[in-house]
Short mmCIF file of C-alpha atoms and ligand atoms in Angstrom, two decimals:
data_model
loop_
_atom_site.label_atom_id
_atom_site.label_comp_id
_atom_site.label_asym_id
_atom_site.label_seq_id
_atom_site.Cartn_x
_atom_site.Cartn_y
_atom_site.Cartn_z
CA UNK A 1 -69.63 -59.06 -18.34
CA UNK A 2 -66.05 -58.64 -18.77
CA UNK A 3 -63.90 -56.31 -17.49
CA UNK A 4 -63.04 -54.30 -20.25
CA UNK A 5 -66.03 -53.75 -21.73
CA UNK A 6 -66.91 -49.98 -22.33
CA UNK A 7 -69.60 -48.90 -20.65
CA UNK A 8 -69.81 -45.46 -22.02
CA UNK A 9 -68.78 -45.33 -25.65
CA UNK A 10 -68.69 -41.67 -27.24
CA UNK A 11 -67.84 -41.13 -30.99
CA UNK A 12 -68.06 -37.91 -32.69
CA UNK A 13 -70.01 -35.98 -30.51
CA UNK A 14 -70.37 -32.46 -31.71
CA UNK A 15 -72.80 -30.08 -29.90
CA UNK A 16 -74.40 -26.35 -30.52
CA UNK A 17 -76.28 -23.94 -28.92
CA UNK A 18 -77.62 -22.19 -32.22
CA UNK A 19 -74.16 -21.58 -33.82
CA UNK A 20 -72.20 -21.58 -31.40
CA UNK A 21 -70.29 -24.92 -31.17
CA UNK A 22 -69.63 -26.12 -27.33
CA UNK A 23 -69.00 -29.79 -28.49
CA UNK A 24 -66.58 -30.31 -31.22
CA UNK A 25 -65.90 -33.79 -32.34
CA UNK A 26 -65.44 -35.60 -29.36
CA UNK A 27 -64.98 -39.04 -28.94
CA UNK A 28 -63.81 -41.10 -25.50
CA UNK A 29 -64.96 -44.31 -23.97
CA UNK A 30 -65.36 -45.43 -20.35
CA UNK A 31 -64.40 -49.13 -19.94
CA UNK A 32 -66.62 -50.99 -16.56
CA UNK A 33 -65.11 -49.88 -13.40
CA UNK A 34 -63.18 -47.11 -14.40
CA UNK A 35 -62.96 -43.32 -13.91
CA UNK A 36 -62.25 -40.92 -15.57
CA UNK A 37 -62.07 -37.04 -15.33
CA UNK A 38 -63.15 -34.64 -17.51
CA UNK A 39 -60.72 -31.29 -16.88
CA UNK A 40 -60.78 -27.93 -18.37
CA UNK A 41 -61.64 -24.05 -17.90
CA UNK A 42 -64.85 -22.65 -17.37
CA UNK A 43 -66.98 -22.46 -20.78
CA UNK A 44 -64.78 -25.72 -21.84
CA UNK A 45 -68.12 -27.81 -22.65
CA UNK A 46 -67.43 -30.25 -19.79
CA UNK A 47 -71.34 -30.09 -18.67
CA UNK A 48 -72.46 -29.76 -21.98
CA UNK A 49 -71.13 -33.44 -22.87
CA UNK A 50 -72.42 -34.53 -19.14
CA UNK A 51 -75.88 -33.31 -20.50
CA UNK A 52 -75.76 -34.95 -23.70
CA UNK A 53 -74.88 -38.36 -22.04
CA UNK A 54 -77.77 -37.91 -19.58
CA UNK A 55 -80.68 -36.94 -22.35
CA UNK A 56 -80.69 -33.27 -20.62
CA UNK A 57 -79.47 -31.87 -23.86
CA UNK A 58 -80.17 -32.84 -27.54
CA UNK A 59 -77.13 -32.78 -30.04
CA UNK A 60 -77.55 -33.16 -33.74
CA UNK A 61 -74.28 -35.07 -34.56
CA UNK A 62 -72.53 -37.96 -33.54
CA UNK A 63 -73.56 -40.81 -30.99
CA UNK A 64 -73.80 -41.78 -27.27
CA UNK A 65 -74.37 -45.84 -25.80
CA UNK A 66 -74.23 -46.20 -22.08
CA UNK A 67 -74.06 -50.00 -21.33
CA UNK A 68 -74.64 -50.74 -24.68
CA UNK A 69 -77.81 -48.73 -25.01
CA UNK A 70 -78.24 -45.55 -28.18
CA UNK A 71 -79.23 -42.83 -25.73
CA UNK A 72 -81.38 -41.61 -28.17
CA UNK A 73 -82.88 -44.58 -29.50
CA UNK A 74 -83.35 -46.79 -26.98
CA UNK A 75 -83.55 -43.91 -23.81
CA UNK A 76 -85.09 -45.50 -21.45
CA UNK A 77 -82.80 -48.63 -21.39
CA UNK A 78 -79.75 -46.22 -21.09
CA UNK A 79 -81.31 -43.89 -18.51
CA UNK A 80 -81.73 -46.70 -16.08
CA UNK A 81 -78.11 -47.46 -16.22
CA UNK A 82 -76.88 -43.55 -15.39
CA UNK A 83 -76.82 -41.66 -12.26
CA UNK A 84 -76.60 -37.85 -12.31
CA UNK A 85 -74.94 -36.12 -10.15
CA UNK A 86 -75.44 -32.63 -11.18
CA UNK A 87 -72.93 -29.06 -11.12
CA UNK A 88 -75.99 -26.79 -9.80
CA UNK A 89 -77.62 -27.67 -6.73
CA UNK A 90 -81.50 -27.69 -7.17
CA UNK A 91 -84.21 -27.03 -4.54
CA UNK A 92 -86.27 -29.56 -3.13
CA UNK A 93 -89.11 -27.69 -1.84
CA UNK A 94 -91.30 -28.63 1.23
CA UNK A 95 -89.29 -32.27 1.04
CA UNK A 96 -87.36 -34.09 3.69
CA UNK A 97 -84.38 -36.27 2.92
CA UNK A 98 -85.95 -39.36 3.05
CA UNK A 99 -89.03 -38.39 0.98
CA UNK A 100 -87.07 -37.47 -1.74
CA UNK A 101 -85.47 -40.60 -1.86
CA UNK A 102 -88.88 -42.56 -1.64
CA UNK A 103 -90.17 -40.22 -4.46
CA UNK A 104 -87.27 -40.64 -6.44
CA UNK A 105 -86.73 -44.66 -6.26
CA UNK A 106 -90.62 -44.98 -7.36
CA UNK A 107 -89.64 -42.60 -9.90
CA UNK A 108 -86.93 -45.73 -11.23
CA UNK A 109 -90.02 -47.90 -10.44
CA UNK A 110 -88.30 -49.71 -7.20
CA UNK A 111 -91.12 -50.05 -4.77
CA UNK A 112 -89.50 -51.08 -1.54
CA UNK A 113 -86.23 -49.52 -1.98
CA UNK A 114 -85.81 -49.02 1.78
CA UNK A 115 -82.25 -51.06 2.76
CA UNK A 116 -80.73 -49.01 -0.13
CA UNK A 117 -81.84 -45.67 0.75
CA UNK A 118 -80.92 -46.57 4.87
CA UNK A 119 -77.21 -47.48 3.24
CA UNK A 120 -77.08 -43.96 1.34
CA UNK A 121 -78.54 -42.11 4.40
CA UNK A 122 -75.64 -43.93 6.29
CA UNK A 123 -72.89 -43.83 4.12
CA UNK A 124 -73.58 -40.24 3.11
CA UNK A 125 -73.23 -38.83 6.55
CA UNK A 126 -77.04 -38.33 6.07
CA UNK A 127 -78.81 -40.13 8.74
CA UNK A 128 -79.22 -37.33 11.33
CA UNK A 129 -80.69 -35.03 8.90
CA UNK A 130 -82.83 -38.06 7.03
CA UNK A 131 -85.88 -36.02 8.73
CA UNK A 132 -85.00 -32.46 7.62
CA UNK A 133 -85.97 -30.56 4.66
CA UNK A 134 -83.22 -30.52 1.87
CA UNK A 135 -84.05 -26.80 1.46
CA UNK A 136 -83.06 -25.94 4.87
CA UNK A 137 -79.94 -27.85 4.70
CA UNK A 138 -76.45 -26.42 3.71
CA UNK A 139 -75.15 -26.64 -0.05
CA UNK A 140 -72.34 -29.43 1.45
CA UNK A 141 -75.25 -31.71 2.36
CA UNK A 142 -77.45 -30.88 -0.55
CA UNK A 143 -74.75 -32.43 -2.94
CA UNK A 144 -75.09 -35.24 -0.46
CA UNK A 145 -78.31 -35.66 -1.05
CA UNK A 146 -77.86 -35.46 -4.78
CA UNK A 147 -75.27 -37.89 -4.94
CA UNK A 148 -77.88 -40.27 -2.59
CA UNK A 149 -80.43 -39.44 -5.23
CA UNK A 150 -77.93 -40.42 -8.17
CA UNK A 151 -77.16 -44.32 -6.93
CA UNK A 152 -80.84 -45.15 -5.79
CA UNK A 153 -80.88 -47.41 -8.55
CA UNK A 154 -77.50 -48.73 -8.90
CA UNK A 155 -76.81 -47.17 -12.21
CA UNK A 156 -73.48 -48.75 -13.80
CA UNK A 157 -71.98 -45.30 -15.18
CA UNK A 158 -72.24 -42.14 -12.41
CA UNK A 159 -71.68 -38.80 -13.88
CA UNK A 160 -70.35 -36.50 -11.32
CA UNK A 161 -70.13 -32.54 -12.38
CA UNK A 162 -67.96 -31.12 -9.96
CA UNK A 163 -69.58 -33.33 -6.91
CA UNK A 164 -66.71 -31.19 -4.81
CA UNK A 165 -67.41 -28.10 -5.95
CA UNK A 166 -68.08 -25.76 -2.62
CA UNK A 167 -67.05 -28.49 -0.43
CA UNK A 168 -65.01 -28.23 2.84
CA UNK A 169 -62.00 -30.60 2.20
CA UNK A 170 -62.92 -33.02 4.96
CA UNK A 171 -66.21 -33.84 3.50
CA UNK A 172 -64.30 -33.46 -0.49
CA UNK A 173 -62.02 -36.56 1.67
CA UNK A 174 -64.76 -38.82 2.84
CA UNK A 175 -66.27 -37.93 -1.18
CA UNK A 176 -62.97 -39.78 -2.60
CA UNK A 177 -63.19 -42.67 -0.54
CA UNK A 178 -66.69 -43.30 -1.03
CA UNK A 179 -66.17 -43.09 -5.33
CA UNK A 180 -62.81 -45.18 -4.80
CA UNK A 181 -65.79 -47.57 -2.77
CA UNK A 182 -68.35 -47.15 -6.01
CA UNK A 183 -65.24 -48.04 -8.39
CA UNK A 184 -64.31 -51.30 -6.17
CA UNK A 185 -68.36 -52.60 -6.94
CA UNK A 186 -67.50 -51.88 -10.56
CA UNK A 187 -68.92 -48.55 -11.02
CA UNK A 188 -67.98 -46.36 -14.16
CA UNK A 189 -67.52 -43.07 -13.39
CA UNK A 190 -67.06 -39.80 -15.37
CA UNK A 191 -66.34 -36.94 -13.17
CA UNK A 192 -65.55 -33.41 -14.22
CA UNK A 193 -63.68 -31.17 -11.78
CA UNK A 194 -61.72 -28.13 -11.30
CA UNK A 195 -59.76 -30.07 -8.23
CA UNK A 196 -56.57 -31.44 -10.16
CA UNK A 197 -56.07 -32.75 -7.19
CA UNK A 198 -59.12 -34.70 -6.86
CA UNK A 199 -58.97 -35.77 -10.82
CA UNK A 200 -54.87 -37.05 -9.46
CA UNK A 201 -56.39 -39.11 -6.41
CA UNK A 202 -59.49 -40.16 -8.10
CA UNK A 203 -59.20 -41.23 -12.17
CA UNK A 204 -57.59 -43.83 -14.19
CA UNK A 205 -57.36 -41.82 -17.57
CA UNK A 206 -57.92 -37.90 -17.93
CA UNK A 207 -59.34 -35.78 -20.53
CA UNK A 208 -58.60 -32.12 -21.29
CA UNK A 209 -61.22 -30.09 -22.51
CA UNK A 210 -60.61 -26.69 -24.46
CA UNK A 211 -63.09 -24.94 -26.27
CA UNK A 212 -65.57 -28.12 -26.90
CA UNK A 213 -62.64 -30.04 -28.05
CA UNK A 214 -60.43 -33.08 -26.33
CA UNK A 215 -57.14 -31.79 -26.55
CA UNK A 216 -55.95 -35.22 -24.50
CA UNK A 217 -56.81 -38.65 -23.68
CA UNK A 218 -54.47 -40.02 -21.34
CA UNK A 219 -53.85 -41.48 -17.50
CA UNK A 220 -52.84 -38.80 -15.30
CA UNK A 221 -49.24 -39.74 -14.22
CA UNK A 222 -48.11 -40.50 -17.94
CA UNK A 223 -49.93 -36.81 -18.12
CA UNK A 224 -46.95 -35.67 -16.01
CA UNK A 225 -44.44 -37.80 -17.18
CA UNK A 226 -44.57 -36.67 -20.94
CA UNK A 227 -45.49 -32.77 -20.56
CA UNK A 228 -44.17 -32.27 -16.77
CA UNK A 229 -41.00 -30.54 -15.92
CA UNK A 230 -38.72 -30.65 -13.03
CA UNK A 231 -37.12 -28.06 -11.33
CA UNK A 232 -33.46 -29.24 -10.27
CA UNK A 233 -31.76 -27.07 -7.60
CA UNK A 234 -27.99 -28.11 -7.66
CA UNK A 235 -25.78 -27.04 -4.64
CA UNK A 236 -22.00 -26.81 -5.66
CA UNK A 237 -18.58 -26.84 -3.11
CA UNK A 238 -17.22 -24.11 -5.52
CA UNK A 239 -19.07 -21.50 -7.50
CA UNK A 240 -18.97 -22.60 -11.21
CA UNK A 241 -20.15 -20.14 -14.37
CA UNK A 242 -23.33 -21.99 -16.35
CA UNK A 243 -24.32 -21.32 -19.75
CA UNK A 244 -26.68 -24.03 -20.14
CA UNK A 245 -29.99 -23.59 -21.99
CA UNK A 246 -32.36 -25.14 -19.45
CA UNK A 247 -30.41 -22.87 -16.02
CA UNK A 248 -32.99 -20.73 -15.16
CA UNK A 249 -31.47 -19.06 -11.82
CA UNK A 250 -27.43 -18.86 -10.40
CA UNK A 251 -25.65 -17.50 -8.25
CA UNK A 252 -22.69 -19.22 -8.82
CA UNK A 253 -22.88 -21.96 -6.26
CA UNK A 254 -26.31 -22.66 -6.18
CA UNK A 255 -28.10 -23.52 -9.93
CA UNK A 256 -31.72 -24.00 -10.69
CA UNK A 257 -32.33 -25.89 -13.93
CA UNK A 258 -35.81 -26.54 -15.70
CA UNK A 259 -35.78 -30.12 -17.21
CA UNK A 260 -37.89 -32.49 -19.13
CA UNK A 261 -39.36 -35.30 -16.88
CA UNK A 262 -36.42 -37.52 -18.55
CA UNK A 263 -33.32 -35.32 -18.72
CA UNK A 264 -30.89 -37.75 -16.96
CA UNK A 265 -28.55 -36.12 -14.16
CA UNK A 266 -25.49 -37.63 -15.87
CA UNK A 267 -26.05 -35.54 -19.03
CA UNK A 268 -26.61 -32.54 -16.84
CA UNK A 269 -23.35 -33.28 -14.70
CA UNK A 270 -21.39 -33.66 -18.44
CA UNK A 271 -22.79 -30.95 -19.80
CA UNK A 272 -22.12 -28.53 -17.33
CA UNK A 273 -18.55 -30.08 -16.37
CA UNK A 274 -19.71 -31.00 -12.50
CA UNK A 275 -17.75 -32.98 -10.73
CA UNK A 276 -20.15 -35.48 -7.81
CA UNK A 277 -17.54 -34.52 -5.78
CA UNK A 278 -18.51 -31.05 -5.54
CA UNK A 279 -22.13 -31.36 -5.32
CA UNK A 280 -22.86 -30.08 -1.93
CA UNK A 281 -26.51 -31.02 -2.03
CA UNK A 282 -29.56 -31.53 -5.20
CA UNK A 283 -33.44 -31.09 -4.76
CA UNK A 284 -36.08 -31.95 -6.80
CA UNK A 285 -39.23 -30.17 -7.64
CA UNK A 286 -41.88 -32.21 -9.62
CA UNK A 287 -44.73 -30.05 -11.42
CA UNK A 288 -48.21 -31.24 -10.45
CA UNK A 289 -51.04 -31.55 -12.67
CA UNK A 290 -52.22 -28.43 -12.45
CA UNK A 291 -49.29 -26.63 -13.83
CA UNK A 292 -49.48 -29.68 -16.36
CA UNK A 293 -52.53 -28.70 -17.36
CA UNK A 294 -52.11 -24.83 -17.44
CA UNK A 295 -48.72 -25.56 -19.81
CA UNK A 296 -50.65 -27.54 -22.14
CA UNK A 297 -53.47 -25.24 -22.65
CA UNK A 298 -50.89 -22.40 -22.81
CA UNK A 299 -48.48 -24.59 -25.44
CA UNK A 300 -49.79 -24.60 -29.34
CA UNK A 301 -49.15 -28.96 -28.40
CA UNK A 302 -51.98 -30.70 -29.37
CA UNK A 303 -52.27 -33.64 -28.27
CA UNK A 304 -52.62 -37.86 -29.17
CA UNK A 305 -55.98 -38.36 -29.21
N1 ATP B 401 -78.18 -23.59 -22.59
C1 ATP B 401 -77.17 -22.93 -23.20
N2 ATP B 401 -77.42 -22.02 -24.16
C2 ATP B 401 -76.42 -21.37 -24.79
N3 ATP B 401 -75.11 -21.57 -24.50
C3 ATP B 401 -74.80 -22.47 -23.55
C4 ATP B 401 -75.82 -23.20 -22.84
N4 ATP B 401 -75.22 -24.03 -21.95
C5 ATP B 401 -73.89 -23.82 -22.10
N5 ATP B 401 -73.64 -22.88 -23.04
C6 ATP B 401 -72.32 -22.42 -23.48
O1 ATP B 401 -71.56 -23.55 -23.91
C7 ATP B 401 -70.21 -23.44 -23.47
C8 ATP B 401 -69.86 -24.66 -22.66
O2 ATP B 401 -70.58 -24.60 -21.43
P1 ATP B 401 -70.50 -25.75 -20.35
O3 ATP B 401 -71.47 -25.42 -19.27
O4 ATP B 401 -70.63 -27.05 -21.03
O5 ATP B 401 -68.98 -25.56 -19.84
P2 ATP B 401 -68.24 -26.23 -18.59
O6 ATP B 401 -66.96 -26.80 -19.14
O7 ATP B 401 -69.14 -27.15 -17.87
O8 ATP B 401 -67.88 -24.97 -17.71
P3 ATP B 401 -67.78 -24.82 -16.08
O9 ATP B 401 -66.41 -25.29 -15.71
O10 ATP B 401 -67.94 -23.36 -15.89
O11 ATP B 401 -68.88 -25.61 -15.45
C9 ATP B 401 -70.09 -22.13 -22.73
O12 ATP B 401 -69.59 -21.16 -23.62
C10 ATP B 401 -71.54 -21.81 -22.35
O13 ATP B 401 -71.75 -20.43 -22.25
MG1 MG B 402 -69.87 -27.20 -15.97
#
């Protein structure tokens, strides 16, 4: 297979819950080995797509392939290549770790799946609690256990819906490396998250979500690059008096400007007739994604899709 071919492909998905549109119009592909994050507010439709992918949820227009397979058409082909990993915990019952596992590999028809489920147990942190019941365990190692559950079967696209969420940020850690481990086999991934952080670390190209539409398709630092400010704090010898249109603090000696990612220092210097030799000291403030994102939600920008 080669490298770039899409292994999701999503065109014109539009979804409803009677008439009330949650997916409008979205289209985004996922090439082999890559992954990519799915961010936006609460109510944004980010599950909804997730559910539509996985054959949770039935939508009336547009269309989904996973691996090359219609997920409506030919289901069964495409369900073997996804793993769920889904945002609300469920209950196991009366189940221990490992039978759940068993259940759920014969369930994707592999009979003797035992060296994969012993490298989940291990890998997950598992393998002291293979022997306890998943209801008795705590909701950190539940999404363990779903996330097990998700890769029995070596699916090539993982959906992960906020596989952090309620996670202490040692375990969110050892999460990371493990999907930066799943990427290096050639796993796709499509993970939604309210961690910008985690969506920074973790995906090659981002999505923003905003009322069931894809406001932006993008990587994450050009993200930043094109809509990110910095915050420029310059330190002067000798108090000057600033006019300029970007200063956004003075007190004669000490000037805070707000500046596109690109604004060079020169033009700054020029414009505000500074002199190097009286620059005492300069320090730099670079937004992060999150204020990215919360600028671009609040701007009336819409993006290049
Ligand atoms: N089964 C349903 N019936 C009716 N409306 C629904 C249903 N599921 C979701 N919705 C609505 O669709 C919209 C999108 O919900 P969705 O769960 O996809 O958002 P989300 O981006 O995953 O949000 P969150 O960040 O809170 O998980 C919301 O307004 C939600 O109330
Ligand atoms: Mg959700």
């Amino acid at each position: 297979m080669s490298q770039n071919k899409n292994i999701l492909e999503i065109k014109n998905l539009s979804k409803s819950y009677g008439n009330f549109k949650a997916v409008d119009d979205v289209s985004f592909n996922i090439a082999s080995g890559e992954i990519f994050a799915l961010l936006g507010p609460n109510g944004a439709g980010k599950t909804s797509i997730i559910s539509c992918i996985s054959g949770v949820s039935k939508f009336a227009e547009g269309s989904i392939s996973v691996a090359g397979s219609d997920v409506i058409s030919s289901v069964k082909d495409a369900k073997f290549n996804i793993g769920v990993v889904p945002q609300e915990l469920i209950n196991h019952g009366f189940f221990n770790v490992r039978q759940i596992l068993e259940f759920y590999s014969g369930f994707y028809a592999i009979a003797k799946n035992k060296d994969r489920i012993n490298f989940l147990l291990d890998r997950l942190g598992l393998w002291e609690h293979r022997e306890k019941r998943v209801r008795k365990l705590s909701g950190g190692m539940k999404r363990r256990v779903l996330i097990a559950k998700a890769l029995l079967h070596k699916p090539k696209l993982l959906l992960l819906d906020e596989p952090t969420a309620g996670i202490d940020i040692e375990l969110r850690k050892q999460l990371w490396s493990f999907v930066k481990e799943l990427k290096s086999e050639g796993m796709s991934i499509l993970l939604t998250t309210h961690y910008l952080e985690e969506a920074e670390q973790l995906s090659d190209r981002l999505g923003i979500l905003h009322h069931g539409k894809l406001k932006y398709l993008t990587d994450s630092n050009s993200l930043i690059s094109r809509l990110g400010k910095k915050i420029i704090c310059i330190e002067l010898s000798e108090p000057i008096k600033s006019e300029h249109p970007l200063l956004i603090k003075s007190d004669g000696k000490k000037l805070h400007f707000n500046l596109p990612m690109d604004y060079s220092l020169g033009l700054l210097f020029k414009e505000n007739n500074i002199e190097t030799k009286d620059v005492v000291d300069i320090q730099m403030e670079k937004s992060n994604l999150e204020s990215v994102v919360e600028g671009f939600l609040q701007s009336k920008t819409t993006g290049g899709v």
